[in-house]
Short mmCIF file of C-alpha atoms and ligand atoms in Angstrom, two decimals:
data_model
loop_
_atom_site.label_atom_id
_atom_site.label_comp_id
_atom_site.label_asym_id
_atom_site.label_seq_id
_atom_site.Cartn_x
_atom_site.Cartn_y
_atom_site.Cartn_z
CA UNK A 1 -7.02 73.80 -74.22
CA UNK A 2 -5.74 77.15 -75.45
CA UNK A 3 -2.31 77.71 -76.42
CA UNK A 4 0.09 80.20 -76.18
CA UNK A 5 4.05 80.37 -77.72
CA UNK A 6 5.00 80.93 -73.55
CA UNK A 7 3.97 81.35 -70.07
CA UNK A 8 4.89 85.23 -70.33
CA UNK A 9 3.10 85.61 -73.52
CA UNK A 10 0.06 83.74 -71.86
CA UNK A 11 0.33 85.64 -68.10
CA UNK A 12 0.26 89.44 -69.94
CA UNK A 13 -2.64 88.55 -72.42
CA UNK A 14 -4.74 86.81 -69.48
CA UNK A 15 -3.30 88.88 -66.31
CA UNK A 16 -4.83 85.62 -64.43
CA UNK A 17 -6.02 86.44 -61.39
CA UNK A 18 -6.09 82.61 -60.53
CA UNK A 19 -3.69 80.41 -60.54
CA UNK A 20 -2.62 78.97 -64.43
CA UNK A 21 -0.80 75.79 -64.76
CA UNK A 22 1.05 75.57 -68.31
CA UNK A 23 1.64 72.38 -70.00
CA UNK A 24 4.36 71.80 -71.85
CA UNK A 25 3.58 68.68 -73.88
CA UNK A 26 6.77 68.07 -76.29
CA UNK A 27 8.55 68.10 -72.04
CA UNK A 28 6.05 65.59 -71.16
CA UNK A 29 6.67 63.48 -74.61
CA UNK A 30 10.66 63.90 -74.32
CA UNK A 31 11.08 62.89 -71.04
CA UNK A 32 8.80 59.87 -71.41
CA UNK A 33 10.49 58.53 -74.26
CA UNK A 34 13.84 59.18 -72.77
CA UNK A 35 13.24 57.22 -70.14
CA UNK A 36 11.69 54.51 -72.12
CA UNK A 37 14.88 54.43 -73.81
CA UNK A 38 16.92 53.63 -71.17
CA UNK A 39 15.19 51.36 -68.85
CA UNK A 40 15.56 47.80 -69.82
CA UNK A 41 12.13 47.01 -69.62
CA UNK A 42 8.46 47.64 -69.32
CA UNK A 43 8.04 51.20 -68.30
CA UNK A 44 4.74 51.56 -66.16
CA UNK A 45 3.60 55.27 -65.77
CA UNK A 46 2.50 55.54 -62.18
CA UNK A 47 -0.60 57.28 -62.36
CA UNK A 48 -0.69 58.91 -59.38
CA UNK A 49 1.77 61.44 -59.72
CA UNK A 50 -0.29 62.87 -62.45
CA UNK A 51 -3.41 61.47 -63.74
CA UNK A 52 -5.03 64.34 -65.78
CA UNK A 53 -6.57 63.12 -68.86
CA UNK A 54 -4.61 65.40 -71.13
CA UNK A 55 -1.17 63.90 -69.43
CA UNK A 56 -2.57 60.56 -70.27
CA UNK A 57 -3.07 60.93 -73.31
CA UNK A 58 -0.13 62.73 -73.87
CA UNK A 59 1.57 59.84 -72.70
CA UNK A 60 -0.32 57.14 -74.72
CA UNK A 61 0.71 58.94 -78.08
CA UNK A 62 3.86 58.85 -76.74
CA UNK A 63 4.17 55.03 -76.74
CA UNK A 64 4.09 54.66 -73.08
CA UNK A 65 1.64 51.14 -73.25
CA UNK A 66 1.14 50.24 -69.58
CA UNK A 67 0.25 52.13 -66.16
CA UNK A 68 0.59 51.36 -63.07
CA UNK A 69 -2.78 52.35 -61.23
CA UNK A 70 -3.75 52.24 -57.73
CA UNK A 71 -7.76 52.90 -57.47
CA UNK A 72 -11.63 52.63 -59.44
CA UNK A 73 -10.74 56.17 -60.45
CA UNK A 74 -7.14 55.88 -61.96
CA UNK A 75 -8.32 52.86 -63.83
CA UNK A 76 -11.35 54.47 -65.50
CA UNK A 77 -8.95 57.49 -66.87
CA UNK A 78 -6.46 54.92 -67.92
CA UNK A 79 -8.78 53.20 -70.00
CA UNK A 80 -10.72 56.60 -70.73
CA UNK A 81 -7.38 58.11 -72.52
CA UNK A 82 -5.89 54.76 -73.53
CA UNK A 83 -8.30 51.97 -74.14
CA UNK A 84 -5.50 49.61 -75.43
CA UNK A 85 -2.97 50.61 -72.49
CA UNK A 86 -2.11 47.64 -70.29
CA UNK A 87 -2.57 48.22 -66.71
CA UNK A 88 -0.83 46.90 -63.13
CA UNK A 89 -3.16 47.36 -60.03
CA UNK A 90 -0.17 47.90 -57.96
CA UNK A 91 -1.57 48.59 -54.71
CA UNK A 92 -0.71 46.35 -52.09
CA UNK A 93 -3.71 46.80 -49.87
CA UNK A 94 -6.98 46.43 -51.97
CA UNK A 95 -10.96 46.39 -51.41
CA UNK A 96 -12.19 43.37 -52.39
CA UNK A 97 -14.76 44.89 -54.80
CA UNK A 98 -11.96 46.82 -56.62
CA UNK A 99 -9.89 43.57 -57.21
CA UNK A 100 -13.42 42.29 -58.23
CA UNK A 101 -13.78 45.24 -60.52
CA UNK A 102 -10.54 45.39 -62.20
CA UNK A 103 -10.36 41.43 -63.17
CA UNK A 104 -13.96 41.51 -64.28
CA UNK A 105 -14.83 44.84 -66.19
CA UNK A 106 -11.21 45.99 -66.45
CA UNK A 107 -9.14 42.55 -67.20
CA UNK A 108 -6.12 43.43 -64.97
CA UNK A 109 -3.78 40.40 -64.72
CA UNK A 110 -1.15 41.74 -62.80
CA UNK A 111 -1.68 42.82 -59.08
CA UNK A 112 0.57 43.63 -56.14
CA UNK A 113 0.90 42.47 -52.32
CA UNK A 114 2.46 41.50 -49.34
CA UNK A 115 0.25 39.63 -47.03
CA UNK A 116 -1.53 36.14 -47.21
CA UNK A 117 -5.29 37.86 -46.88
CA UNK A 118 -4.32 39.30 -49.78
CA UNK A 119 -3.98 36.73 -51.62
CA UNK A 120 -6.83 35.00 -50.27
CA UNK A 121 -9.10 38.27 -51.52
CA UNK A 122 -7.69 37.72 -54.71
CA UNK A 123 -8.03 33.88 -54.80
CA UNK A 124 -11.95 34.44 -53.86
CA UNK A 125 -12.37 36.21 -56.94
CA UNK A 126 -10.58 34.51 -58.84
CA UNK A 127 -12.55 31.52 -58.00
CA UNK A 128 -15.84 32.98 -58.16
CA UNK A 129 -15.03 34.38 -62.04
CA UNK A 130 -13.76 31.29 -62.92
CA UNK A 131 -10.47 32.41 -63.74
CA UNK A 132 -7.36 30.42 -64.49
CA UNK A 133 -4.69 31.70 -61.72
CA UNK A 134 -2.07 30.93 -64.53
CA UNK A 135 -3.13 33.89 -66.44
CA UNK A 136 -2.29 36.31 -63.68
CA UNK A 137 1.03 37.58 -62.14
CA UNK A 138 0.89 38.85 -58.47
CA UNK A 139 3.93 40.90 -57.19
CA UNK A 140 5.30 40.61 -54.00
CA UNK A 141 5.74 43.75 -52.70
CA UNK A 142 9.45 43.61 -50.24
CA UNK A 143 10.49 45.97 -48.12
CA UNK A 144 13.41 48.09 -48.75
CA UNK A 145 15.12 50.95 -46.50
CA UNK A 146 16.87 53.48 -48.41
CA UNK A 147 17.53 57.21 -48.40
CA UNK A 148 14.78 58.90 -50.36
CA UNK A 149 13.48 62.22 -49.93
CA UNK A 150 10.01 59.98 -49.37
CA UNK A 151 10.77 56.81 -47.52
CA UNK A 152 7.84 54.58 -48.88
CA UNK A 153 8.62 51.46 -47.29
CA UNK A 154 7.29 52.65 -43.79
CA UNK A 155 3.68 51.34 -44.99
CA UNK A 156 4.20 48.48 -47.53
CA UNK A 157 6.75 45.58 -47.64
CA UNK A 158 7.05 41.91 -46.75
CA UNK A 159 9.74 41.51 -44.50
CA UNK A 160 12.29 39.06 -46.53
CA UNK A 161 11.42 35.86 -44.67
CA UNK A 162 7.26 36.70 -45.28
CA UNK A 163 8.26 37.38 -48.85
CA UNK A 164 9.64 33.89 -48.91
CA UNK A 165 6.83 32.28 -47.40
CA UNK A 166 3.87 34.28 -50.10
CA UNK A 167 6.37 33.56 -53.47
CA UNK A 168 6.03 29.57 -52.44
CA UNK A 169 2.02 30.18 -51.39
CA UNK A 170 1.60 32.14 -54.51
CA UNK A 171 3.09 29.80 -56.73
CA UNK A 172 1.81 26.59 -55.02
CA UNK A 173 -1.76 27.95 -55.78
CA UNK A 174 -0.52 28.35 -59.61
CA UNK A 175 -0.33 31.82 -59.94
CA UNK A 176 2.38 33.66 -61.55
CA UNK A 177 4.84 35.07 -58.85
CA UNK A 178 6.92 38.27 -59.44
CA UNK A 179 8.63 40.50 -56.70
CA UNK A 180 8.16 44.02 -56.79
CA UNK A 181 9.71 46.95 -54.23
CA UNK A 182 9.11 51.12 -54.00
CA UNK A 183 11.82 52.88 -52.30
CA UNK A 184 10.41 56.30 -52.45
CA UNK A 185 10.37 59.40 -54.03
CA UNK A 186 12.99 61.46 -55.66
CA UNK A 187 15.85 58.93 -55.19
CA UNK A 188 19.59 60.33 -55.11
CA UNK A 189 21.46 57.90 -54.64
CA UNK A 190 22.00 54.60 -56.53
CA UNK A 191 23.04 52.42 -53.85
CA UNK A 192 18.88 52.74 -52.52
CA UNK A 193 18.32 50.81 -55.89
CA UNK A 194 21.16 48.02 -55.37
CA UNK A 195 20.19 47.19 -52.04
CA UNK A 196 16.41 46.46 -52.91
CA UNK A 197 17.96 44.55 -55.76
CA UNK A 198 20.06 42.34 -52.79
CA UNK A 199 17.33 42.26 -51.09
CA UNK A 200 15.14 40.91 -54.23
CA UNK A 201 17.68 37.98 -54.71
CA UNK A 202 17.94 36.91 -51.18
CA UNK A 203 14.06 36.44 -51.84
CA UNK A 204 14.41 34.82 -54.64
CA UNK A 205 17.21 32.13 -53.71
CA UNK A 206 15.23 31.59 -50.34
CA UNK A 207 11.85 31.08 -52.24
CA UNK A 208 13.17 28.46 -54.86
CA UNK A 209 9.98 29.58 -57.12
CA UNK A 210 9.93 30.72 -60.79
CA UNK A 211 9.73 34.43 -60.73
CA UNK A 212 8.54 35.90 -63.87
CA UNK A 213 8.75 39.92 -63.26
CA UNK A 214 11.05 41.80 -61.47
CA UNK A 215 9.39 45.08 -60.85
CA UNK A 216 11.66 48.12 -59.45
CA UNK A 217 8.88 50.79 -58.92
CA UNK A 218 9.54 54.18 -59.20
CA UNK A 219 11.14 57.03 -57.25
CA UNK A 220 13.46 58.12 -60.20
CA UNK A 221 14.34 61.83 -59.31
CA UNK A 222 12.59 64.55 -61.25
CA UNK A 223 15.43 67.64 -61.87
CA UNK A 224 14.21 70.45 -60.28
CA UNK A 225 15.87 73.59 -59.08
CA UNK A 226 18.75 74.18 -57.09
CA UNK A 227 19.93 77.02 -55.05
CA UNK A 228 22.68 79.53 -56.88
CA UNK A 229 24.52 80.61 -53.34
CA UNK A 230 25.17 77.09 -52.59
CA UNK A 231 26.95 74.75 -54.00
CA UNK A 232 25.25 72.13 -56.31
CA UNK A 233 24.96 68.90 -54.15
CA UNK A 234 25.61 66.36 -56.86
CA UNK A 235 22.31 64.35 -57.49
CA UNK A 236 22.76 61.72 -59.75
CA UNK A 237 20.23 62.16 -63.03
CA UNK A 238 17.27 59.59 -63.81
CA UNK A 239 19.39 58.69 -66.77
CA UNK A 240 22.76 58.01 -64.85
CA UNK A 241 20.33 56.16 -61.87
CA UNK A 242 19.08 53.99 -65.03
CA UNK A 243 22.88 53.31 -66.20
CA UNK A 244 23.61 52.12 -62.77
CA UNK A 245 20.55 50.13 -62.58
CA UNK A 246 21.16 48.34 -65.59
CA UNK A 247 24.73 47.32 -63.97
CA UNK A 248 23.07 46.03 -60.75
CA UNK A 249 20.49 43.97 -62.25
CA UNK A 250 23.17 42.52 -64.09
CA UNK A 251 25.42 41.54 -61.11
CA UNK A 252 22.42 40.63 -59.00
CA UNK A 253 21.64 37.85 -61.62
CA UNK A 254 18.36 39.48 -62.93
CA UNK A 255 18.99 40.65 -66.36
CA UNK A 256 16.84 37.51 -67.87
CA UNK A 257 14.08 38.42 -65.76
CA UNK A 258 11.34 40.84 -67.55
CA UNK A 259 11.82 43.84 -65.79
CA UNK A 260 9.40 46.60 -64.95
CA UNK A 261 9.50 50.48 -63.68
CA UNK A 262 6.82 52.79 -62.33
CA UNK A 263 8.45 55.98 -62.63
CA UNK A 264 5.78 59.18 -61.94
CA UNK A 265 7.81 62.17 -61.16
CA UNK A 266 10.74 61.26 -63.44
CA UNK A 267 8.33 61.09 -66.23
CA UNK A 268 5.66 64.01 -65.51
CA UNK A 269 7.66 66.93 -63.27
CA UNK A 270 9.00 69.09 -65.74
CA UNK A 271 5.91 69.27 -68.47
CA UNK A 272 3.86 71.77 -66.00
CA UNK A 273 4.78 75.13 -64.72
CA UNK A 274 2.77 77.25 -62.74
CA UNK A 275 1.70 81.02 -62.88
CA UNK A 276 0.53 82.49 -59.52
CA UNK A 277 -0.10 85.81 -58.31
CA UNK A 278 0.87 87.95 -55.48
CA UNK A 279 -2.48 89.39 -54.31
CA UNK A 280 -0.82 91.50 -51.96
CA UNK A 281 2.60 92.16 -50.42
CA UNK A 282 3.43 92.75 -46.95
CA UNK A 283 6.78 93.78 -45.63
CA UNK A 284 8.83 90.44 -46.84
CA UNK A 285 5.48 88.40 -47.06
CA UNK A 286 4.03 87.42 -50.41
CA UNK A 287 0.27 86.60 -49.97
CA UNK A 288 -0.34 84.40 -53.21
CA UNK A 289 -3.39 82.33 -54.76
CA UNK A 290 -2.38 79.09 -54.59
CA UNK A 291 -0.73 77.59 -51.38
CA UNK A 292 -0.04 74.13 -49.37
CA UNK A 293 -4.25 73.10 -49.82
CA UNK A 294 -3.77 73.19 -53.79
CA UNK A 295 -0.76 72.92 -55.88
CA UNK A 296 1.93 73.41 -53.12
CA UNK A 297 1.57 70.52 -51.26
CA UNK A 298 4.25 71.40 -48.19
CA UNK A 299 4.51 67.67 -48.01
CA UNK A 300 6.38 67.93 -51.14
CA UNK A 301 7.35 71.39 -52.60
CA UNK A 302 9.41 71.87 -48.69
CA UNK A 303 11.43 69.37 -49.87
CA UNK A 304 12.41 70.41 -53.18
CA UNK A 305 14.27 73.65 -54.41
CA UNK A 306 11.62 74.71 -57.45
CA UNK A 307 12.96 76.70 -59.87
CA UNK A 308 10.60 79.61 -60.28
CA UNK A 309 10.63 83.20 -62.72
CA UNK A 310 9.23 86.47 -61.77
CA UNK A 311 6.68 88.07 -64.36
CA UNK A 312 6.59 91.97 -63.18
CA UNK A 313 3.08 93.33 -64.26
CA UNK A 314 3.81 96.07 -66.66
CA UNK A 315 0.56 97.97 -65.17
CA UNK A 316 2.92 99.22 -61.97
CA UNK A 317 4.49 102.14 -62.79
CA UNK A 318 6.73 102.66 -59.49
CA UNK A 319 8.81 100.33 -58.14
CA UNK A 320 10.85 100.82 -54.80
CA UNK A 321 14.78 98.26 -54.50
CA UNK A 322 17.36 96.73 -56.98
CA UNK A 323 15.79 94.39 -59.58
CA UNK A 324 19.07 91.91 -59.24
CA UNK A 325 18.77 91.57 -55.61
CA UNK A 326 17.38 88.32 -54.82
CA UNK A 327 16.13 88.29 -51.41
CA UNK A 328 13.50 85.93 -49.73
CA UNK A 329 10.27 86.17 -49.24
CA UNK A 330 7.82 84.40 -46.93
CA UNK A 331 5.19 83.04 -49.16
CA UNK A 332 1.30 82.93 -48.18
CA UNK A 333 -1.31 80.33 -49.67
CA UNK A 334 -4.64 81.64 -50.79
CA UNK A 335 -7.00 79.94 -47.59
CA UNK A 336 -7.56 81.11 -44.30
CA UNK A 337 -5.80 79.05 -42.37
CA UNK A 338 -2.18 79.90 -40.66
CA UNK A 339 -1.42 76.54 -41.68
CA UNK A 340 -1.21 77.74 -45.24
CA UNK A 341 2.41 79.03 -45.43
CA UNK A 342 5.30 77.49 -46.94
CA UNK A 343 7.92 76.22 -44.75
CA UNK A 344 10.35 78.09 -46.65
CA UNK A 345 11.35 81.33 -48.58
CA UNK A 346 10.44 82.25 -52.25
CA UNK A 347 13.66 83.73 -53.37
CA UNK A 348 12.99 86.97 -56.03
CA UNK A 349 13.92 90.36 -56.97
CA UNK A 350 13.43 92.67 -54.14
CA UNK A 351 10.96 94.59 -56.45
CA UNK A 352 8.50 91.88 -56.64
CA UNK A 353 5.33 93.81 -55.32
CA UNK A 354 1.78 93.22 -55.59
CA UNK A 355 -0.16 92.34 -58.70
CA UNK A 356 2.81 90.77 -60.11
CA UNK A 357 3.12 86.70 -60.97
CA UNK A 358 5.32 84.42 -60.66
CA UNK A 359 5.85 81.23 -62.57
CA UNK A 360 6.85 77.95 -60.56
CA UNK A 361 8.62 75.82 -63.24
CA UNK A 362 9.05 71.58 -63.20
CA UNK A 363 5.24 71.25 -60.77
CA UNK A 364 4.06 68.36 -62.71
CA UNK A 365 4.20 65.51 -60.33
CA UNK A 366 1.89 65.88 -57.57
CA UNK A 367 0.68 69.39 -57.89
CA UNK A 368 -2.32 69.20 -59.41
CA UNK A 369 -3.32 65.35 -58.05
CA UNK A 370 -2.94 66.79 -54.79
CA UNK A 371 -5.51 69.72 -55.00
CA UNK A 372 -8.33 70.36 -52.53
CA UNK A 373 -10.87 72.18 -52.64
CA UNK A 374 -10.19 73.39 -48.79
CA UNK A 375 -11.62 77.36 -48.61
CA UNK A 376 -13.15 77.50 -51.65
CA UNK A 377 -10.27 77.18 -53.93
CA UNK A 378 -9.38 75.08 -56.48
CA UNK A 379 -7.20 75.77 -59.38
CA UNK A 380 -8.58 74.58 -62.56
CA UNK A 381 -7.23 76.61 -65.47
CA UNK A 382 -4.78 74.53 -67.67
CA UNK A 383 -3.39 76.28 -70.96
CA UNK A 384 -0.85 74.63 -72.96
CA UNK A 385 2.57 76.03 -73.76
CA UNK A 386 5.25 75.92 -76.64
CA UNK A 387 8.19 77.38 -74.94
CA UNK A 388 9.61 75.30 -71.81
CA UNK A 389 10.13 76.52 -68.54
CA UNK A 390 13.89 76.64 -69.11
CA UNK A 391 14.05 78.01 -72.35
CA UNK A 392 11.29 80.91 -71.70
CA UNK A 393 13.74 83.85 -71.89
CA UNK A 394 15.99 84.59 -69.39
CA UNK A 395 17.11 82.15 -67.28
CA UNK A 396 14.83 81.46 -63.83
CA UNK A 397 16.24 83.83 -61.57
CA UNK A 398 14.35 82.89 -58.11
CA UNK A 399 13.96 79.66 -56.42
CA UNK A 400 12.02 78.23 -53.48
CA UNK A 401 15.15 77.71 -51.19
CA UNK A 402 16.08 74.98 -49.14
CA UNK A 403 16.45 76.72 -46.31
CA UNK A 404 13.37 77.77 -43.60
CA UNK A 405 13.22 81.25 -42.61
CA UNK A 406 13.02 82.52 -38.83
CA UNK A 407 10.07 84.72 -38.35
C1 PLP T 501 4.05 56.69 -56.01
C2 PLP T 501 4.48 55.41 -56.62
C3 PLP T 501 5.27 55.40 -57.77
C4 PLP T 501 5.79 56.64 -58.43
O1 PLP T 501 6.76 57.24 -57.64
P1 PLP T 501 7.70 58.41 -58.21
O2 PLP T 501 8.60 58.73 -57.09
O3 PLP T 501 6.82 59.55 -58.58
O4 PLP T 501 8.42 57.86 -59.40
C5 PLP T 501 5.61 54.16 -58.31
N1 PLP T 501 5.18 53.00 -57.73
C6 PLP T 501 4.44 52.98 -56.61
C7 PLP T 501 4.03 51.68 -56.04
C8 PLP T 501 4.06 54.18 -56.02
O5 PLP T 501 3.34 54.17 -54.89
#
């Protein structure tokens, strides 16, 4: 991977005409170990949000020890970049083969669900490996309703009474039970946390089972941008979520269970920022090279206010408005497709024009793992960076707002 001492340093030497993601590994290391520090547990990088070799790695020599993985693919890079990394197939829905796959070839002892078949998938293999069910610990994945900016629990969750009913079928066969939830992405506010933790008790007092693991997934908020002519909506941090957890587990009788987290974003947002360039500039239109098909994901970027920094190219000699007026712009993926423009406004200096780039800071989490290769395109460059986004010079000026723009 080359480096470079910062993203500006990196965009003039290049002038990329693709897009450049920057990694900022000491980001990635410090905001792993910081939240290893205050979790009270096993921390469980979910691999999804990110699951580029180098991030794995990363990770690995930064003492994270166990990942939570989902698929063949994710398991094979786990054990790829960190052969003595423990690993959670946390999935609730699984092909049979895979199960087969990861307790044979992979030796995954820990597995999630929250249905009966499941179980009896699992129980066929275990059987036909010959496999003592006391060496593995399946989660039972509840439901939960909460206010995230992803609500997760639309698609996986025992209802509390079904949870009941597979912790007592679970143990009965002499596996290990544990009770797991996910209640979305980019949490703000604490109270989503406490009432999966009711939730998880009710379960437990109703089931009358041991449960060895309590496992609180992820959905830890990443901190992204926010928008300067508004007021800051308080979001609480990761760090003061974690303070609050630790208070909750406490008074919902769970702080002598093991506990486990699968935080993604939390862990992995911050350590990437993004260079694109404006191939062309129409009116109040940006027409960039990367868009909703690649690292822009509308699904999640129109949620979020990104911080983002404009990088003039010093090539353009004439330059029409007022560099400190921050106006918005509609912004244009690279494909063909009208569907391929963000839902809302790029906010930067009025003199942006075309040729320039612009660096989208804290794009870690599900940027790259959401890529296609839709068009033609598919950006692939990744240099690594000293400076962080937040330290590289002035302050980001421009943001991708919160609010959508009329026509
Ligand atoms: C996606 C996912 C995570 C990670 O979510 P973040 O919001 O990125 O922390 C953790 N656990 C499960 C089960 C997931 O599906």
């Amino acid at each position: 991977m080359d480096r470079y001492a910062s993203a500006r340093e990196m965009t003039l030497t290049l002038r990329p005409d693709h897009p450049v993601y920057c990694f900022h590994r000491n980001i990635l290391q410090e905001d792993a170990i910081a939240f290893r520090q205050a979790f009270p547990g096993k921390t469980a990088y979910a691999v999804k949000t990110n699951g580029e070799p180098f991030v794995l790695e990363t990770l690995a020599q930064a003492g994270v020890d166990c990942f939570d993985v989902a698929s063949p693919a994710e398991i094979a890079a786990v054990r790829a970049a960190a052969p003595k990394a423990e690993m959670i197939y946390m999935h609730p829905v699984k092909a049979q083969s895979d199960i087969r796959l990861a307790l044979e070839r992979y030796h995954i002892r820990t597995l999630a669900l929250d249905h009966e078949d499941e179980v009896a998938k699992i129980l066929r293999i275990v059987r036909a490996l010959d496999l003592d069910p006391g060496d593995i610990t399946l989660f039972v994945r509840i439901a939960t309703k909460g206010h995230a900016a992803y609500e997760l629990s639309k698609k996986f969750g025992a209802a509390p009474g079904h949870a009941v009913e597979l912790l007592q079928r679970i143990d009965r066969i002499g596996f290990r039970a544990g009770i797991c939830f996910h209640v979305g992405s980019q949490i703000e506010e604490t109270d989503t946390y406490e009432r999966a933790l009711a939730s998880a008790d009710w379960v437990r007092a109703r089931a009358g089972v041991p449960i060895v693991a309590l496992d609180v997934g992820g959905g830890f908020p990443a901190e992204y941008g926010s928008d300067p002519r508004r007021k800051a909506v308080e979001v609480p941090s990761t760090l003061e979520i974690l303070e609050e957890l630790r208070g909750e587990i406490e008074a919902w009788g769970f702080a002598d269970t093991p506990l486990v987290a699968e935080p993604g974003r939390a862990i992995c947002a911050r350590c990437i920022s993004l260079v694109v360039r404006v191939l062309l500039k129409k009116g109040r239109r940006l027409y960039i090279n990367d868009g909703i098909w690649a690292s822009l994901s509308d699904s999640w970027t129109g949620k979020i206010t990104l911080p983002a920094r404009h990088i003039p190219d010093p090539a353009r000699r004439q330059r029409s408005g007022d560099p400190s007026s921050i106006i918005p712009f509609k912004v244009c993926g690279a494909t063909c497709d009208s569907v391929d423009i963000l839902s809302r406004p790029f906010w930067l200096p009025e003199t942006v024009d075309t040729g320039d780039w612009i660096e989208i800071g804290h794009i870690g989490a599900y940027s790259l793992a959401l890529r296609t290769h839709f068009n033609g395109f598919y950006p692939d460059t990744i240099v690594e960076v000293d400076r962080p986004f937040a330290d590289d010079g002035e302050p980001p000026e421009s943001f991708a707002s919160i609010e959508t723009m009329a026509d």
